[in-house]
Every structure is written in structure tokens, then in C-alpha cells.
């Protein structure tokens, strides 16, 4: 994770520079992810027909993350370096946990899946996804001279994927008319996606947080902020 000190910043791959960037303008994304994706969309389904153990696990975490988000929104983010990144990582943990609970409630209330084995299988799949994301982030930033993780634009592939999604939705809409039970597949897919998306967000930003903290020398900061940090070190 630690970059070789002999390597100059300009010699770093673009993915390293992006990963070292400070998040200055984060208020809009914090508002959207916290108050819309988490509070409005996910929290409603947790509160409805609450399951006591999961309710008292998720709700305190949601309250804490909301209070933290308000403290960031009410402050000047230009003087923040690592806190918005750590917040986003923690938001990912809370969001993935809440959406995982919502998915399990769908299976339990609609499909009557109450077997512990089913929950264990879902938890195993989720854990494997998280493990894969951790491996990817570690591998991506383990070697400056490697091309692993370099994003390459592929318009033809993206266009093909969009067509497949469109065809899939048309097929789903056709069969949903004949089989009403299939209508539950749409919100179930959405919340499953949110669960994985928040997990991805958590892994990526936890790695970014520790990566930046380990390599503060390479973090591009405004001169004034860098002087303030140096002055604090001198005083200590």
C-alpha cells in the first residue's frame, strides 16, 4: 500500500493520482446517498413490519450516520482531508447492511423463506463479493508499474450491455402481466443492487482512506492547507 518514496508524483499512474485526490465537493453526494438512497428508499422498508433484532441493529447505525452527515454538511469541506472519505466508507457499511436486511425481509415476507440455510447462503454470497472487492482494490494499487485496473473505454461493449438490459426488461414486463408474483422481482433486484453497491463503496473508500493516510506525501493539497498542516506538526 505504501508508495516507494523515490517515485515522483508525476510518474504515478492515473489511477493512483485519482485514488489520492481529496474529496472537496462532496455535499451533494452525501445528501443524495444518505437522505435519499439510505433514508427514504431503504429505511422505509426496514421500519415497515419491523423485525426486532435487525431493527435495533440497523436503526442506531442509521441515526449515527445521519448525525455525522449533518456535521459535514454544516461545515466547510475545503479544510477536510480524510473525514469525507472515512464517512463515505462507513456509509457504505451501513447502507449495505440495511439493504441486506431489506432483501431478507422480501424473501421472508413474500416468498416465506425462513430457513437459516437460505440466510447463510445469502451471507456467504455477500461475503464472497466483499472479499473479491478487497482483493481487487489491493491488487489494483499493489504495483505502480502494473496496468491492472486501468479502465479502458469500450463503447461497443457498453452499447451491447444496454441492449441486453432493454431486452431483459421487455421480457420481464411481458411475463409479469401473466405472473403477478414476478412484479416483486423488480424491487428485489433494485435492493440487491443497492446492497452490493454500498458494499463496493465501503471497500473502495476504506482502501482510499488508508491509502491516502499512508501516502500523505503524494496527496495533492492546496498550498495554504499544506502550510497549516506543517505548522501543526511544528507546534506538536
PDB file of C-alpha atoms in Angstrom:
ATOM      1  CA  UNK A   1       0.000   0.000   0.000  1.00  0.00           C
ATOM      2  CA  UNK A   2       2.925   2.374   0.671  1.00  0.00           C
ATOM      3  CA  UNK A   3       4.325   4.048  -2.445  1.00  0.00           C
ATOM      4  CA  UNK A   4       8.097   3.992  -2.965  1.00  0.00           C
ATOM      5  CA  UNK A   5       9.352   7.418  -1.825  1.00  0.00           C
ATOM      6  CA  UNK A   6      11.777   7.607  -4.753  1.00  0.00           C
ATOM      7  CA  UNK A   7       8.887   7.782  -7.242  1.00  0.00           C
ATOM      8  CA  UNK A   8       7.795  11.294  -8.188  1.00  0.00           C
ATOM      9  CA  UNK A   9       4.090  12.220  -8.181  1.00  0.00           C
ATOM     10  CA  UNK A  10       4.105  12.971 -11.913  1.00  0.00           C
ATOM     11  CA  UNK A  11       5.346   9.444 -12.589  1.00  0.00           C
ATOM     12  CA  UNK A  12       2.390   7.807 -10.833  1.00  0.00           C
ATOM     13  CA  UNK A  13      -0.275   6.095 -12.972  1.00  0.00           C
ATOM     14  CA  UNK A  14      -3.539   7.981 -13.395  1.00  0.00           C
ATOM     15  CA  UNK A  15      -5.418   5.502 -11.165  1.00  0.00           C
ATOM     16  CA  UNK A  16      -3.018   6.324  -8.303  1.00  0.00           C
ATOM     17  CA  UNK A  17      -3.490  10.078  -8.738  1.00  0.00           C
ATOM     18  CA  UNK A  18      -7.268   9.663  -8.751  1.00  0.00           C
ATOM     19  CA  UNK A  19      -7.154   7.494  -5.630  1.00  0.00           C
ATOM     20  CA  UNK A  20      -5.042  10.130  -3.845  1.00  0.00           C
ATOM     21  CA  UNK A  21      -7.349  13.042  -4.679  1.00  0.00           C
ATOM     22  CA  UNK A  22      -9.064  14.854  -1.810  1.00  0.00           C
ATOM     23  CA  UNK A  23     -12.881  14.981  -1.927  1.00  0.00           C
ATOM     24  CA  UNK A  24     -13.686  18.687  -1.672  1.00  0.00           C
ATOM     25  CA  UNK A  25     -17.157  18.946  -3.235  1.00  0.00           C
ATOM     26  CA  UNK A  26     -18.978  16.105  -1.508  1.00  0.00           C
ATOM     27  CA  UNK A  27     -22.083  17.746  -0.035  1.00  0.00           C
ATOM     28  CA  UNK A  28     -24.361  16.845  -2.947  1.00  0.00           C
ATOM     29  CA  UNK A  29     -23.248  13.199  -2.998  1.00  0.00           C
ATOM     30  CA  UNK A  30     -23.556  12.948   0.812  1.00  0.00           C
ATOM     31  CA  UNK A  31     -27.073  14.354   0.647  1.00  0.00           C
ATOM     32  CA  UNK A  32     -28.103  12.001  -2.176  1.00  0.00           C
ATOM     33  CA  UNK A  33     -26.584   8.806  -0.775  1.00  0.00           C
ATOM     34  CA  UNK A  34     -27.631   9.438   2.840  1.00  0.00           C
ATOM     35  CA  UNK A  35     -31.011  11.124   2.753  1.00  0.00           C
ATOM     36  CA  UNK A  36     -32.364   9.631  -0.487  1.00  0.00           C
ATOM     37  CA  UNK A  37     -30.808   6.190  -1.076  1.00  0.00           C
ATOM     38  CA  UNK A  38     -30.477   5.264   2.599  1.00  0.00           C
ATOM     39  CA  UNK A  39     -33.201   7.146   4.499  1.00  0.00           C
ATOM     40  CA  UNK A  40     -36.057   7.429   2.013  1.00  0.00           C
ATOM     41  CA  UNK A  41     -35.634   4.253  -0.051  1.00  0.00           C
ATOM     42  CA  UNK A  42     -34.092   1.676   2.306  1.00  0.00           C
ATOM     43  CA  UNK A  43     -35.214   2.858   5.737  1.00  0.00           C
ATOM     44  CA  UNK A  44     -38.928   2.799   4.822  1.00  0.00           C
ATOM     45  CA  UNK A  45     -38.780  -0.948   4.181  1.00  0.00           C
ATOM     46  CA  UNK A  46     -36.869  -1.568   7.414  1.00  0.00           C
ATOM     47  CA  UNK A  47     -39.427   0.313   9.522  1.00  0.00           C
ATOM     48  CA  UNK A  48     -42.412  -1.414   7.870  1.00  0.00           C
ATOM     49  CA  UNK A  49     -43.178  -4.745   9.544  1.00  0.00           C
ATOM     50  CA  UNK A  50     -40.022  -4.417  11.658  1.00  0.00           C
ATOM     51  CA  UNK A  51     -38.061  -7.441  12.774  1.00  0.00           C
ATOM     52  CA  UNK A  52     -36.944  -6.510  16.290  1.00  0.00           C
ATOM     53  CA  UNK A  53     -33.328  -7.808  16.304  1.00  0.00           C
ATOM     54  CA  UNK A  54     -32.433  -6.325  12.889  1.00  0.00           C
ATOM     55  CA  UNK A  55     -34.424  -3.169  13.636  1.00  0.00           C
ATOM     56  CA  UNK A  56     -32.347  -2.372  16.730  1.00  0.00           C
ATOM     57  CA  UNK A  57     -29.120  -3.202  14.882  1.00  0.00           C
ATOM     58  CA  UNK A  58     -29.765  -1.015  11.840  1.00  0.00           C
ATOM     59  CA  UNK A  59     -31.657   1.992  13.242  1.00  0.00           C
ATOM     60  CA  UNK A  60     -28.915   3.187  15.681  1.00  0.00           C
ATOM     61  CA  UNK A  61     -26.355   2.938  12.859  1.00  0.00           C
ATOM     62  CA  UNK A  62     -28.634   4.934  10.539  1.00  0.00           C
ATOM     63  CA  UNK A  63     -29.090   7.618  13.226  1.00  0.00           C
ATOM     64  CA  UNK A  64     -25.312   7.869  13.787  1.00  0.00           C
ATOM     65  CA  UNK A  65     -24.555   8.139  10.064  1.00  0.00           C
ATOM     66  CA  UNK A  66     -27.253  10.814   9.660  1.00  0.00           C
ATOM     67  CA  UNK A  67     -25.883  12.912  12.522  1.00  0.00           C
ATOM     68  CA  UNK A  68     -22.373  12.567  11.096  1.00  0.00           C
ATOM     69  CA  UNK A  69     -23.595  13.623   7.641  1.00  0.00           C
ATOM     70  CA  UNK A  70     -25.200  16.757   9.120  1.00  0.00           C
ATOM     71  CA  UNK A  71     -21.940  17.730  10.827  1.00  0.00           C
ATOM     72  CA  UNK A  72     -20.157  17.507   7.462  1.00  0.00           C
ATOM     73  CA  UNK A  73     -22.887  19.379   5.567  1.00  0.00           C
ATOM     74  CA  UNK A  74     -22.789  22.239   8.080  1.00  0.00           C
ATOM     75  CA  UNK A  75     -19.007  22.656   7.887  1.00  0.00           C
ATOM     76  CA  UNK A  76     -16.548  23.866   5.267  1.00  0.00           C
ATOM     77  CA  UNK A  77     -15.387  20.728   3.445  1.00  0.00           C
ATOM     78  CA  UNK A  78     -12.414  22.535   1.870  1.00  0.00           C
ATOM     79  CA  UNK A  79     -10.492  22.144   5.132  1.00  0.00           C
ATOM     80  CA  UNK A  80     -11.343  18.443   5.400  1.00  0.00           C
ATOM     81  CA  UNK A  81      -8.922  15.883   4.009  1.00  0.00           C
ATOM     82  CA  UNK A  82      -9.782  12.389   5.189  1.00  0.00           C
ATOM     83  CA  UNK A  83     -13.073  12.747   7.061  1.00  0.00           C
ATOM     84  CA  UNK A  84     -15.407  12.789   3.990  1.00  0.00           C
ATOM     85  CA  UNK A  85     -13.632   9.675   2.711  1.00  0.00           C
ATOM     86  CA  UNK A  86     -13.972   7.846   6.025  1.00  0.00           C
ATOM     87  CA  UNK A  87     -17.612   8.951   6.220  1.00  0.00           C
ATOM     88  CA  UNK A  88     -18.335   7.536   2.740  1.00  0.00           C
ATOM     89  CA  UNK A  89     -16.729   4.231   3.720  1.00  0.00           C
ATOM     90  CA  UNK A  90     -18.847   3.994   6.896  1.00  0.00           C
ATOM     91  CA  UNK A  91     -21.943   4.998   4.943  1.00  0.00           C
ATOM     92  CA  UNK A  92     -21.219   2.055   2.650  1.00  0.00           C
ATOM     93  CA  UNK A  93     -21.176  -0.321   5.633  1.00  0.00           C
ATOM     94  CA  UNK A  94     -24.495   0.982   6.985  1.00  0.00           C
ATOM     95  CA  UNK A  95     -26.110   1.090   3.529  1.00  0.00           C
ATOM     96  CA  UNK A  96     -25.086  -2.444   2.590  1.00  0.00           C
ATOM     97  CA  UNK A  97     -26.282  -3.781   5.973  1.00  0.00           C
ATOM     98  CA  UNK A  98     -29.668  -2.031   5.681  1.00  0.00           C
ATOM     99  CA  UNK A  99     -30.279  -3.202   2.115  1.00  0.00           C
ATOM    100  CA  UNK A 100     -29.196  -6.737   3.017  1.00  0.00           C
ATOM    101  CA  UNK A 101     -31.865  -6.668   5.740  1.00  0.00           C
ATOM    102  CA  UNK A 102     -34.451  -5.365   3.252  1.00  0.00           C
ATOM    103  CA  UNK A 103     -33.661  -8.181   0.785  1.00  0.00           C
ATOM    104  CA  UNK A 104     -34.001 -10.798   3.523  1.00  0.00           C
ATOM    105  CA  UNK A 105     -37.360  -9.300   4.564  1.00  0.00           C
ATOM    106  CA  UNK A 106     -38.595  -9.555   0.974  1.00  0.00           C
ATOM    107  CA  UNK A 107     -37.700 -13.234   0.833  1.00  0.00           C
ATOM    108  CA  UNK A 108     -39.223 -13.871   4.254  1.00  0.00           C
ATOM    109  CA  UNK A 109     -42.494 -11.908   3.869  1.00  0.00           C
ATOM    110  CA  UNK A 110     -43.235 -12.551   0.179  1.00  0.00           C
ATOM    111  CA  UNK A 111     -41.656 -15.931  -0.563  1.00  0.00           C
ATOM    112  CA  UNK A 112     -41.831 -17.307   3.004  1.00  0.00           C
ATOM    113  CA  UNK A 113     -38.150 -18.279   3.040  1.00  0.00           C
ATOM    114  CA  UNK A 114     -37.449 -18.786   6.752  1.00  0.00           C
ATOM    115  CA  UNK A 115     -34.720 -21.417   6.589  1.00  0.00           C
ATOM    116  CA  UNK A 116     -31.427 -20.468   8.298  1.00  0.00           C
ATOM    117  CA  UNK A 117     -29.650 -22.218   5.418  1.00  0.00           C
ATOM    118  CA  UNK A 118     -31.019 -19.662   2.944  1.00  0.00           C
ATOM    119  CA  UNK A 119     -29.751 -16.792   5.107  1.00  0.00           C
ATOM    120  CA  UNK A 120     -26.336 -18.463   5.389  1.00  0.00           C
ATOM    121  CA  UNK A 121     -26.139 -18.878   1.593  1.00  0.00           C
ATOM    122  CA  UNK A 122     -27.045 -15.195   1.060  1.00  0.00           C
ATOM    123  CA  UNK A 123     -24.484 -14.127   3.660  1.00  0.00           C
ATOM    124  CA  UNK A 124     -21.841 -16.318   2.013  1.00  0.00           C
ATOM    125  CA  UNK A 125     -22.523 -14.801  -1.426  1.00  0.00           C
ATOM    126  CA  UNK A 126     -22.342 -11.303   0.050  1.00  0.00           C
ATOM    127  CA  UNK A 127     -19.080 -12.135   1.876  1.00  0.00           C
ATOM    128  CA  UNK A 128     -17.534 -13.507  -1.321  1.00  0.00           C
ATOM    129  CA  UNK A 129     -18.435 -10.291  -3.143  1.00  0.00           C
ATOM    130  CA  UNK A 130     -16.816  -8.188  -0.410  1.00  0.00           C
ATOM    131  CA  UNK A 131     -13.714 -10.418  -0.427  1.00  0.00           C
ATOM    132  CA  UNK A 132     -13.454 -10.062  -4.223  1.00  0.00           C
ATOM    133  CA  UNK A 133     -13.697  -6.276  -3.948  1.00  0.00           C
ATOM    134  CA  UNK A 134     -10.979  -6.185  -1.264  1.00  0.00           C
ATOM    135  CA  UNK A 135      -8.720  -8.348  -3.432  1.00  0.00           C
ATOM    136  CA  UNK A 136      -9.359  -6.073  -6.423  1.00  0.00           C
ATOM    137  CA  UNK A 137      -8.504  -2.868  -4.550  1.00  0.00           C
ATOM    138  CA  UNK A 138      -5.353  -4.349  -3.016  1.00  0.00           C
ATOM    139  CA  UNK A 139      -4.236  -5.788  -6.368  1.00  0.00           C
ATOM    140  CA  UNK A 140      -5.017  -2.553  -8.220  1.00  0.00           C
ATOM    141  CA  UNK A 141      -2.694  -0.490  -6.020  1.00  0.00           C
ATOM    142  CA  UNK A 142      -0.032  -3.056  -5.157  1.00  0.00           C
ATOM    143  CA  UNK A 143       2.336  -2.205  -8.003  1.00  0.00           C
ATOM    144  CA  UNK A 144       2.910   1.204  -9.602  1.00  0.00           C
ATOM    145  CA  UNK A 145       4.308  -0.395 -12.755  1.00  0.00           C
ATOM    146  CA  UNK A 146       1.352  -2.745 -13.291  1.00  0.00           C
ATOM    147  CA  UNK A 147      -1.515  -1.964 -15.682  1.00  0.00           C
ATOM    148  CA  UNK A 148      -4.007  -3.917 -13.574  1.00  0.00           C
ATOM    149  CA  UNK A 149      -7.211  -1.959 -13.018  1.00  0.00           C
ATOM    150  CA  UNK A 150      -6.620   0.599 -15.769  1.00  0.00           C
ATOM    151  CA  UNK A 151     -10.046   1.488 -17.131  1.00  0.00           C
ATOM    152  CA  UNK A 152     -10.413   1.168 -20.886  1.00  0.00           C
ATOM    153  CA  UNK A 153     -13.354   2.637 -22.763  1.00  0.00           C
ATOM    154  CA  UNK A 154     -15.254   0.122 -24.856  1.00  0.00           C
ATOM    155  CA  UNK A 155     -18.307   1.811 -26.458  1.00  0.00           C
ATOM    156  CA  UNK A 156     -19.350  -1.330 -28.363  1.00  0.00           C
ATOM    157  CA  UNK A 157     -19.405  -3.430 -25.183  1.00  0.00           C
ATOM    158  CA  UNK A 158     -21.330  -0.762 -23.251  1.00  0.00           C
ATOM    159  CA  UNK A 159     -23.851  -0.394 -26.088  1.00  0.00           C
ATOM    160  CA  UNK A 160     -24.326  -4.180 -26.208  1.00  0.00           C
ATOM    161  CA  UNK A 161     -24.916  -4.329 -22.434  1.00  0.00           C
ATOM    162  CA  UNK A 162     -27.518  -1.555 -22.689  1.00  0.00           C
ATOM    163  CA  UNK A 163     -29.335  -3.505 -25.418  1.00  0.00           C
ATOM    164  CA  UNK A 164     -29.320  -6.674 -23.278  1.00  0.00           C
ATOM    165  CA  UNK A 165     -30.779  -4.746 -20.326  1.00  0.00           C
ATOM    166  CA  UNK A 166     -33.504  -3.351 -22.572  1.00  0.00           C
ATOM    167  CA  UNK A 167     -34.389  -6.786 -23.960  1.00  0.00           C
ATOM    168  CA  UNK A 168     -34.377  -8.267 -20.446  1.00  0.00           C
ATOM    169  CA  UNK A 169     -36.747  -5.587 -19.160  1.00  0.00           C
ATOM    170  CA  UNK A 170     -39.156  -6.138 -22.097  1.00  0.00           C
ATOM    171  CA  UNK A 171     -39.206  -9.904 -21.424  1.00  0.00           C
ATOM    172  CA  UNK A 172     -39.734  -9.279 -17.701  1.00  0.00           C
ATOM    173  CA  UNK A 173     -42.609  -6.827 -18.347  1.00  0.00           C
ATOM    174  CA  UNK A 174     -44.309  -9.325 -20.691  1.00  0.00           C
ATOM    175  CA  UNK A 175     -44.236 -12.234 -18.235  1.00  0.00           C
ATOM    176  CA  UNK A 176     -45.065 -10.010 -15.229  1.00  0.00           C
ATOM    177  CA  UNK A 177     -48.529  -9.429 -16.695  1.00  0.00           C
ATOM    178  CA  UNK A 178     -49.284 -13.154 -16.651  1.00  0.00           C
ATOM    179  CA  UNK A 179     -47.478 -13.913 -13.372  1.00  0.00           C
ATOM    180  CA  UNK A 180     -48.040 -11.089 -10.819  1.00  0.00           C
ATOM    181  CA  UNK A 181     -45.563 -12.681  -8.399  1.00  0.00           C
ATOM    182  CA  UNK A 182     -42.814 -11.601 -10.802  1.00  0.00           C
ATOM    183  CA  UNK A 183     -43.543  -7.941 -10.044  1.00  0.00           C
ATOM    184  CA  UNK A 184     -41.671  -8.399  -6.772  1.00  0.00           C
ATOM    185  CA  UNK A 185     -38.535  -9.261  -8.754  1.00  0.00           C
ATOM    186  CA  UNK A 186     -38.043  -5.615  -9.745  1.00  0.00           C
ATOM    187  CA  UNK A 187     -37.724  -4.097  -6.224  1.00  0.00           C
ATOM    188  CA  UNK A 188     -35.849  -7.204  -5.078  1.00  0.00           C
ATOM    189  CA  UNK A 189     -33.282  -6.672  -7.844  1.00  0.00           C
ATOM    190  CA  UNK A 190     -33.013  -2.961  -7.000  1.00  0.00           C
ATOM    191  CA  UNK A 191     -32.341  -3.556  -3.294  1.00  0.00           C
ATOM    192  CA  UNK A 192     -29.895  -6.378  -4.073  1.00  0.00           C
ATOM    193  CA  UNK A 193     -28.027  -3.961  -6.337  1.00  0.00           C
ATOM    194  CA  UNK A 194     -28.025  -1.282  -3.615  1.00  0.00           C
ATOM    195  CA  UNK A 195     -26.664  -3.827  -1.131  1.00  0.00           C
ATOM    196  CA  UNK A 196     -23.732  -4.681  -3.417  1.00  0.00           C
ATOM    197  CA  UNK A 197     -23.227  -1.059  -4.471  1.00  0.00           C
ATOM    198  CA  UNK A 198     -22.910   0.164  -0.870  1.00  0.00           C
ATOM    199  CA  UNK A 199     -20.545  -2.739  -0.107  1.00  0.00           C
ATOM    200  CA  UNK A 200     -18.402  -1.734  -3.101  1.00  0.00           C
ATOM    201  CA  UNK A 201     -18.488   1.880  -1.887  1.00  0.00           C
ATOM    202  CA  UNK A 202     -17.351   0.820   1.579  1.00  0.00           C
ATOM    203  CA  UNK A 203     -14.419  -1.297   0.395  1.00  0.00           C
ATOM    204  CA  UNK A 204     -13.243   1.298  -2.130  1.00  0.00           C
ATOM    205  CA  UNK A 205     -13.311   4.237   0.273  1.00  0.00           C
ATOM    206  CA  UNK A 206     -11.857   2.369   3.246  1.00  0.00           C
ATOM    207  CA  UNK A 207      -8.950   1.472   0.964  1.00  0.00           C
ATOM    208  CA  UNK A 208      -8.750   5.083  -0.275  1.00  0.00           C
ATOM    209  CA  UNK A 209      -8.738   6.350   3.318  1.00  0.00           C
ATOM    210  CA  UNK A 210      -5.848   4.126   4.471  1.00  0.00           C
ATOM    211  CA  UNK A 211      -4.027   4.543   1.139  1.00  0.00           C
ATOM    212  CA  UNK A 212      -4.075   8.333   1.460  1.00  0.00           C
ATOM    213  CA  UNK A 213      -3.199   8.227   5.149  1.00  0.00           C
ATOM    214  CA  UNK A 214      -0.170   6.052   4.372  1.00  0.00           C
ATOM    215  CA  UNK A 215       0.943   8.215   1.437  1.00  0.00           C
ATOM    216  CA  UNK A 216       0.154  11.774   2.593  1.00  0.00           C
ATOM    217  CA  UNK A 217       3.294  12.966   0.816  1.00  0.00           C
ATOM    218  CA  UNK A 218       1.590  12.334  -2.520  1.00  0.00           C
ATOM    219  CA  UNK A 219      -1.829  13.786  -1.649  1.00  0.00           C
ATOM    220  CA  UNK A 220      -2.288  16.984  -3.722  1.00  0.00           C
ATOM    221  CA  UNK A 221      -3.268  19.679  -1.212  1.00  0.00           C
ATOM    222  CA  UNK A 222      -3.653  23.455  -1.647  1.00  0.00           C
ATOM    223  CA  UNK A 223      -0.533  25.333  -0.537  1.00  0.00           C
ATOM    224  CA  UNK A 224      -2.380  27.108   2.275  1.00  0.00           C
ATOM    225  CA  UNK A 225      -3.731  23.854   3.709  1.00  0.00           C
ATOM    226  CA  UNK A 226      -0.314  22.194   3.413  1.00  0.00           C
ATOM    227  CA  UNK A 227       1.248  25.084   5.328  1.00  0.00           C
ATOM    228  CA  UNK A 228      -1.364  24.730   8.081  1.00  0.00           C
ATOM    229  CA  UNK A 229      -0.589  21.000   8.416  1.00  0.00           C
ATOM    230  CA  UNK A 230       3.155  21.691   8.604  1.00  0.00           C
ATOM    231  CA  UNK A 231       2.588  24.412  11.212  1.00  0.00           C
ATOM    232  CA  UNK A 232       0.572  21.985  13.370  1.00  0.00           C
ATOM    233  CA  UNK A 233       3.376  19.402  13.141  1.00  0.00           C
ATOM    234  CA  UNK A 234       5.934  22.012  14.218  1.00  0.00           C
ATOM    235  CA  UNK A 235       3.796  23.020  17.220  1.00  0.00           C
ATOM    236  CA  UNK A 236       3.461  19.362  18.260  1.00  0.00           C
TER     237      UNK A 236
END
